[in-house]
PDB file of C-alpha atoms in Angstrom:
ATOM      1  CA  MET A 481       0.000   0.000   0.000  1.00 82.00           C
ATOM      2  CA  ILE A 482       1.069   3.538  -0.628  1.00 91.00           C
ATOM      3  CA  PRO A 483       2.423   5.075   2.608  1.00 94.00           C
ATOM      4  CA  LEU A 484       0.485   7.886   4.230  1.00 96.00           C
ATOM      5  CA  THR A 485       1.971  11.379   4.024  1.00 96.00           C
ATOM      6  CA  GLN A 486       1.182  14.649   5.736  1.00 96.00           C
ATOM      7  CA  THR A 487      -0.929  15.653   2.720  1.00 96.00           C
ATOM      8  CA  ASP A 488      -3.265  12.718   3.517  1.00 97.00           C
ATOM      9  CA  LEU A 489      -4.036  14.187   6.927  1.00 97.00           C
ATOM     10  CA  LEU A 490      -6.613  16.826   7.767  1.00 95.00           C
ATOM     11  CA  SER A 491      -5.621  19.934   9.658  1.00 94.00           C
ATOM     12  CA  HIS A 492      -6.667  20.110  13.319  1.00 93.00           C
ATOM     13  CA  ALA A 493      -9.567  22.428  12.498  1.00 94.00           C
ATOM     14  CA  ASP A 494     -10.787  20.371   9.534  1.00 96.00           C
ATOM     15  CA  TYR A 495     -10.503  17.137  11.500  1.00 96.00           C
ATOM     16  CA  GLU A 496     -12.596  18.557  14.343  1.00 95.00           C
ATOM     17  CA  THR A 497     -15.392  19.517  11.948  1.00 96.00           C
ATOM     18  CA  GLN A 498     -15.270  16.177  10.069  1.00 96.00           C
ATOM     19  CA  ARG A 499     -14.429  13.887  12.997  1.00 96.00           C
ATOM     20  CA  THR A 500     -17.954  12.604  13.698  1.00 96.00           C
ATOM     21  CA  ALA A 501     -18.576  11.574  10.093  1.00 96.00           C
ATOM     22  CA  PHE A 502     -15.046  10.156   9.754  1.00 95.00           C
ATOM     23  CA  ARG A 503     -15.456   8.101  12.939  1.00 95.00           C
ATOM     24  CA  GLN A 504     -18.758   6.665  11.685  1.00 97.00           C
ATOM     25  CA  GLU A 505     -17.112   5.627   8.411  1.00 96.00           C
ATOM     26  CA  ILE A 506     -14.207   4.001  10.259  1.00 96.00           C
ATOM     27  CA  ILE A 507     -16.513   2.177  12.679  1.00 95.00           C
ATOM     28  CA  ALA A 508     -18.371   0.684   9.701  1.00 96.00           C
ATOM     29  CA  LEU A 509     -15.076  -0.172   7.987  1.00 96.00           C
ATOM     30  CA  LYS A 510     -13.571  -1.773  11.102  1.00 96.00           C
ATOM     31  CA  LYS A 511     -16.702  -3.853  11.563  1.00 96.00           C
ATOM     32  CA  ARG A 512     -15.870  -5.549   8.253  1.00 97.00           C
ATOM     33  CA  ARG A 513     -12.206  -5.868   9.247  1.00 98.00           C
ATOM     34  CA  ARG A 514     -12.604  -7.092  12.849  1.00 98.00           C
ATOM     35  CA  ILE A 515     -12.854 -10.739  13.898  1.00 98.00           C
ATOM     36  CA  GLU A 516     -12.935 -12.472  17.253  1.00 98.00           C
ATOM     37  CA  VAL A 517     -10.984 -15.715  17.444  1.00 98.00           C
ATOM     38  CA  GLY A 518     -12.290 -17.336  20.587  1.00 97.00           C
ATOM     39  CA  PRO A 519     -13.207 -15.423  23.754  1.00 96.00           C
ATOM     40  CA  LEU A 520      -9.907 -13.551  24.251  1.00 96.00           C
ATOM     41  CA  VAL A 521      -8.342 -12.703  20.884  1.00 97.00           C
ATOM     42  CA  THR A 522      -9.519 -10.083  18.406  1.00 97.00           C
ATOM     43  CA  LEU A 523      -7.850  -9.167  15.132  1.00 98.00           C
ATOM     44  CA  ILE A 524      -8.392  -5.930  13.233  1.00 97.00           C
ATOM     45  CA  PHE A 525      -7.025  -5.988   9.710  1.00 98.00           C
ATOM     46  CA  GLU A 526      -5.421  -2.641   8.951  1.00 97.00           C
ATOM     47  CA  ASN A 527      -5.388  -0.539   5.790  1.00 96.00           C
ATOM     48  CA  ARG A 528      -4.660   3.082   4.888  1.00 95.00           C
ATOM     49  CA  GLU A 529      -7.989   4.342   6.215  1.00 96.00           C
ATOM     50  CA  THR A 530      -7.881   2.549   9.578  1.00 96.00           C
ATOM     51  CA  LEU A 531      -4.331   3.780  10.123  1.00 96.00           C
ATOM     52  CA  ARG A 532      -5.097   7.308   8.900  1.00 96.00           C
ATOM     53  CA  PHE A 533      -7.851   7.448  11.502  1.00 97.00           C
ATOM     54  CA  GLN A 534      -5.482   6.264  14.242  1.00 95.00           C
ATOM     55  CA  ILE A 535      -2.938   8.911  13.252  1.00 97.00           C
ATOM     56  CA  GLN A 536      -5.577  11.656  13.210  1.00 97.00           C
ATOM     57  CA  GLU A 537      -6.788  10.558  16.646  1.00 96.00           C
ATOM     58  CA  MET A 538      -3.242  10.449  18.039  1.00 95.00           C
ATOM     59  CA  ILE A 539      -2.474  13.921  16.691  1.00 96.00           C
ATOM     60  CA  ARG A 540      -5.738  15.184  18.170  1.00 96.00           C
ATOM     61  CA  ALA A 541      -5.243  13.552  21.583  1.00 95.00           C
ATOM     62  CA  GLU A 542      -1.583  14.553  21.910  1.00 94.00           C
ATOM     63  CA  ARG A 543      -2.108  18.015  20.362  1.00 94.00           C
ATOM     64  CA  ILE A 544       0.725  17.454  17.887  1.00 94.00           C
ATOM     65  CA  PHE A 545       1.342  20.465  15.625  1.00 92.00           C
ATOM     66  CA  GLU A 546       5.010  20.237  14.623  1.00 95.00           C
ATOM     67  CA  PRO A 547       5.535  18.690  11.165  1.00 95.00           C
ATOM     68  CA  ALA A 548       8.509  16.647  12.440  1.00 96.00           C
ATOM     69  CA  LYS A 549       6.390  15.121  15.230  1.00 96.00           C
ATOM     70  CA  ILE A 550       3.540  14.427  12.791  1.00 96.00           C
ATOM     71  CA  GLN A 551       6.068  12.688  10.534  1.00 96.00           C
ATOM     72  CA  GLU A 552       7.156  10.523  13.466  1.00 95.00           C
ATOM     73  CA  GLU A 553       3.547   9.364  13.903  1.00 95.00           C
ATOM     74  CA  LEU A 554       3.288   8.692  10.170  1.00 96.00           C
ATOM     75  CA  ASP A 555       6.481   6.634  10.263  1.00 95.00           C
ATOM     76  CA  VAL A 556       5.200   4.506  13.164  1.00 93.00           C
ATOM     77  CA  TYR A 557       1.837   3.791  11.563  1.00 94.00           C
ATOM     78  CA  ASN A 558       3.140   3.391   7.994  1.00 95.00           C
ATOM     79  CA  ALA A 559       5.215   0.487   9.300  1.00 91.00           C
ATOM     80  CA  LEU A 560       1.906  -1.294   9.965  1.00 92.00           C
ATOM     81  CA  LEU A 561       0.643  -0.956   6.387  1.00 94.00           C
ATOM     82  CA  PRO A 562       0.595  -4.229   4.503  1.00 93.00           C
ATOM     83  CA  CYS A 563       2.979  -4.527   1.575  1.00 91.00           C
ATOM     84  CA  HIS A 564       1.890  -5.970  -1.768  1.00 91.00           C
ATOM     85  CA  GLY A 565       0.643  -9.536  -1.271  1.00 94.00           C
ATOM     86  CA  GLU A 566       0.312  -9.078   2.486  1.00 96.00           C
ATOM     87  CA  LEU A 567      -2.379  -8.654   5.081  1.00 98.00           C
ATOM     88  CA  SER A 568      -1.580  -6.712   8.238  1.00 97.00           C
ATOM     89  CA  ALA A 569      -3.477  -6.847  11.515  1.00 97.00           C
ATOM     90  CA  THR A 570      -3.450  -5.684  15.083  1.00 96.00           C
ATOM     91  CA  LEU A 571      -3.981  -8.610  17.457  1.00 96.00           C
ATOM     92  CA  MET A 572      -5.443  -7.768  20.843  1.00 95.00           C
ATOM     93  CA  ILE A 573      -5.724 -10.111  23.793  1.00 95.00           C
ATOM     94  CA  GLU A 574      -8.801  -8.721  25.509  1.00 94.00           C
ATOM     95  CA  ILE A 575      -9.110  -9.539  29.196  1.00 92.00           C
ATOM     96  CA  THR A 576     -11.866  -7.709  31.062  1.00 88.00           C
ATOM     97  CA  ASP A 577     -11.119  -9.046  34.565  1.00 87.00           C
ATOM     98  CA  ASP A 578      -8.395  -6.723  35.870  1.00 86.00           C
ATOM     99  CA  ASP A 579      -7.448  -9.162  38.637  1.00 89.00           C
ATOM    100  CA  ARG A 580      -6.702 -11.928  36.137  1.00 88.00           C
ATOM    101  CA  ILE A 581      -4.850 -10.028  33.393  1.00 89.00           C
ATOM    102  CA  LYS A 582      -1.359 -11.179  34.390  1.00 88.00           C
ATOM    103  CA  SER A 583      -2.336 -14.784  35.108  1.00 91.00           C
ATOM    104  CA  ILE A 584      -4.206 -15.144  31.790  1.00 91.00           C
ATOM    105  CA  LEU A 585      -1.433 -13.475  29.809  1.00 91.00           C
ATOM    106  CA  ASP A 586       1.077 -15.814  31.488  1.00 90.00           C
ATOM    107  CA  THR A 587      -0.851 -18.830  30.148  1.00 91.00           C
ATOM    108  CA  LEU A 588      -0.602 -17.361  26.634  1.00 93.00           C
ATOM    109  CA  GLN A 589       3.201 -17.178  26.566  1.00 91.00           C
ATOM    110  CA  GLY A 590       4.335 -18.275  23.108  1.00 89.00           C
ATOM    111  CA  ILE A 591       1.134 -17.307  21.301  1.00 91.00           C
ATOM    112  CA  ASP A 592       3.392 -15.080  19.186  1.00 91.00           C
ATOM    113  CA  ARG A 593       5.442 -18.003  17.840  1.00 87.00           C
ATOM    114  CA  SER A 594       5.481 -18.523  14.094  1.00 87.00           C
ATOM    115  CA  ASP A 595       3.331 -21.679  14.261  1.00 93.00           C
ATOM    116  CA  THR A 596       0.358 -20.644  16.390  1.00 95.00           C
ATOM    117  CA  LEU A 597      -1.852 -18.290  14.360  1.00 97.00           C
ATOM    118  CA  CYS A 598      -2.845 -18.856  10.765  1.00 98.00           C
ATOM    119  CA  ILE A 599      -5.287 -18.031   8.036  1.00 98.00           C
ATOM    120  CA  CYS A 600      -6.597 -21.289   6.593  1.00 97.00           C
ATOM    121  CA  VAL A 601      -7.931 -21.237   3.045  1.00 97.00           C
ATOM    122  CA  GLU A 602      -9.208 -24.733   2.325  1.00 94.00           C
ATOM    123  CA  ASN A 603      -6.142 -26.900   3.127  1.00 91.00           C
ATOM    124  CA  GLU A 604      -3.595 -24.088   2.850  1.00 95.00           C
ATOM    125  CA  ALA A 605      -2.336 -22.481   6.064  1.00 97.00           C
ATOM    126  CA  VAL A 606      -0.609 -19.082   6.022  1.00 97.00           C
ATOM    127  CA  PHE A 607       1.005 -18.409   9.394  1.00 97.00           C
ATOM    128  CA  ALA A 608       1.286 -14.983  10.983  1.00 97.00           C
ATOM    129  CA  GLN A 609       4.608 -13.229  11.318  1.00 96.00           C
ATOM    130  CA  PHE A 610       4.661 -11.307  14.599  1.00 93.00           C
ATOM    131  CA  GLU A 611       6.491  -8.004  14.926  1.00 88.00           C
ATOM    132  CA  ALA A 612       9.393  -8.451  17.322  1.00 80.00           C
ATOM    133  CA  GLY A 613       9.689  -6.643  20.626  1.00 67.00           C
ATOM    134  CA  HIS A 614       6.214  -7.185  22.065  1.00 63.00           C
ATOM    135  CA  SER A 615       7.119 -10.129  24.290  1.00 66.00           C
ATOM    136  CA  LYS A 616       9.929 -11.273  26.523  1.00 68.00           C
ATOM    137  CA  GLU A 617      10.713 -14.715  27.911  1.00 67.00           C
ATOM    138  CA  ASP A 618       8.614 -14.093  30.999  1.00 69.00           C
ATOM    139  CA  LYS A 619       6.108 -11.526  29.745  1.00 79.00           C
ATOM    140  CA  ILE A 620       3.754 -11.214  26.798  1.00 85.00           C
ATOM    141  CA  SER A 621       2.105  -8.072  25.500  1.00 87.00           C
ATOM    142  CA  ALA A 622      -1.665  -7.823  25.092  1.00 90.00           C
ATOM    143  CA  VAL A 623      -1.226  -6.100  21.705  1.00 92.00           C
ATOM    144  CA  HIS A 624       0.724  -7.474  18.733  1.00 93.00           C
ATOM    145  CA  PHE A 625       1.211  -6.390  15.146  1.00 95.00           C
ATOM    146  CA  ILE A 626       1.174  -9.227  12.654  1.00 96.00           C
ATOM    147  CA  ARG A 627       1.528  -9.844   8.935  1.00 96.00           C
ATOM    148  CA  PHE A 628       0.464 -12.622   6.643  1.00 97.00           C
ATOM    149  CA  SER A 629       2.363 -13.079   3.359  1.00 97.00           C
ATOM    150  CA  ILE A 630      -0.365 -14.466   1.105  1.00 97.00           C
ATOM    151  CA  PRO A 631       0.807 -16.580  -1.855  1.00 97.00           C
ATOM    152  CA  GLU A 632      -0.827 -15.803  -5.205  1.00 96.00           C
ATOM    153  CA  ALA A 633      -2.486 -19.247  -5.280  1.00 95.00           C
ATOM    154  CA  VAL A 634      -4.185 -18.513  -1.944  1.00 96.00           C
ATOM    155  CA  THR A 635      -5.292 -15.079  -3.190  1.00 96.00           C
ATOM    156  CA  ILE A 636      -6.947 -16.785  -6.158  1.00 95.00           C
ATOM    157  CA  MET A 637      -8.729 -19.216  -3.813  1.00 95.00           C
ATOM    158  CA  LEU A 638      -9.975 -16.284  -1.700  1.00 95.00           C
ATOM    159  CA  GLN A 639     -11.792 -14.954  -4.764  1.00 93.00           C
ATOM    160  CA  SER A 640     -14.053 -18.012  -4.915  1.00 90.00           C
ATOM    161  CA  HIS A 641     -17.203 -17.607  -2.783  1.00 83.00           C
ATOM    162  CA  GLY A 642     -17.386 -21.316  -1.973  1.00 84.00           C
ATOM    163  CA  THR A 643     -13.911 -21.462  -0.463  1.00 92.00           C
ATOM    164  CA  ASN A 644     -13.710 -22.268   3.252  1.00 95.00           C
ATOM    165  CA  VAL A 645     -11.705 -19.548   5.041  1.00 97.00           C
ATOM    166  CA  ALA A 646     -10.926 -19.472   8.757  1.00 98.00           C
ATOM    167  CA  ILE A 647      -8.487 -18.006  11.242  1.00 98.00           C
ATOM    168  CA  LYS A 648      -7.072 -20.515  13.705  1.00 98.00           C
ATOM    169  CA  ILE A 649      -5.042 -20.263  16.874  1.00 97.00           C
ATOM    170  CA  ILE A 650      -3.275 -23.441  17.937  1.00 96.00           C
ATOM    171  CA  HIS A 651      -1.651 -22.862  21.312  1.00 96.00           C
ATOM    172  CA  GLU A 652      -1.311 -25.310  24.203  1.00 95.00           C
ATOM    173  CA  ASN A 653      -3.583 -23.154  26.375  1.00 95.00           C
ATOM    174  CA  TYR A 654      -5.735 -21.511  23.721  1.00 96.00           C
ATOM    175  CA  LYS A 655      -7.288 -23.212  20.737  1.00 97.00           C
ATOM    176  CA  ALA A 656      -9.846 -21.293  18.727  1.00 98.00           C
ATOM    177  CA  GLU A 657     -11.163 -20.948  15.213  1.00 98.00           C
ATOM    178  CA  ALA A 658     -13.283 -18.299  13.510  1.00 98.00           C
ATOM    179  CA  HIS A 659     -14.968 -18.490  10.126  1.00 97.00           C
ATOM    180  CA  VAL A 660     -14.043 -15.494   7.965  1.00 97.00           C
ATOM    181  CA  PRO A 661     -17.194 -13.836   6.586  1.00 95.00           C
ATOM    182  CA  ASN A 662     -17.459 -12.659   2.982  1.00 94.00           C
ATOM    183  CA  PRO A 663     -17.294  -8.911   3.800  1.00 95.00           C
ATOM    184  CA  MET A 664     -13.906  -9.485   5.447  1.00 96.00           C
ATOM    185  CA  ARG A 665     -12.682 -11.552   2.503  1.00 96.00           C
ATOM    186  CA  LYS A 666     -13.627  -8.687   0.178  1.00 95.00           C
ATOM    187  CA  GLU A 667     -11.614  -6.298   2.341  1.00 96.00           C
ATOM    188  CA  TRP A 668      -8.645  -8.683   2.221  1.00 97.00           C
ATOM    189  CA  LEU A 669      -8.820  -8.892  -1.554  1.00 96.00           C
ATOM    190  CA  LYS A 670      -8.723  -5.080  -1.781  1.00 95.00           C
ATOM    191  CA  ASP A 671      -5.633  -5.067   0.454  1.00 95.00           C
ATOM    192  CA  LEU A 672      -3.919  -7.768  -1.553  1.00 95.00           C
ATOM    193  CA  LYS A 673      -4.427  -5.794  -4.784  1.00 89.00           C
ATOM    194  CA  SER A 674      -2.960  -2.599  -3.290  1.00 80.00           C
TER     195      SER A 674
END
């Protein structure tokens, strides 16, 4: 995907006037790009618009005005854009019981290994590549950035409406599977063509 630049962003004043409508568009978009895999894990597949929204919100919340600081935000979020033939997602481990966050996260050590999370298209499995630096030997983060390098043959299979598509997590303490609905597949295909 084409990286975001400062010309893609709205000024503070313009963003404030357009924020409500922009948020509604992004909520609808993220609904098509969000999937729960079991009771604890949610993935949101990112694209230029989801990341542009996050940048605009960060600039708004942090009151960032300096072009150099805005560029720093762009650099951080552009790193999350999928490259050609890739899907990119934010993985969140969502634990609502504050008293159990650490103990549950401890049981999920290793969920960020290269053989635990995959997109399955019929009999083909494409495993997630986790961004480094979000876990240590004794501690795992609740948020991860992941990529899937999708082979052309799998992209072709995704185009067929009858193809079985799922996201699976195969971890010793967490096994889950979610069927990928057609609206999400359509979003993926747009990303893969970018």
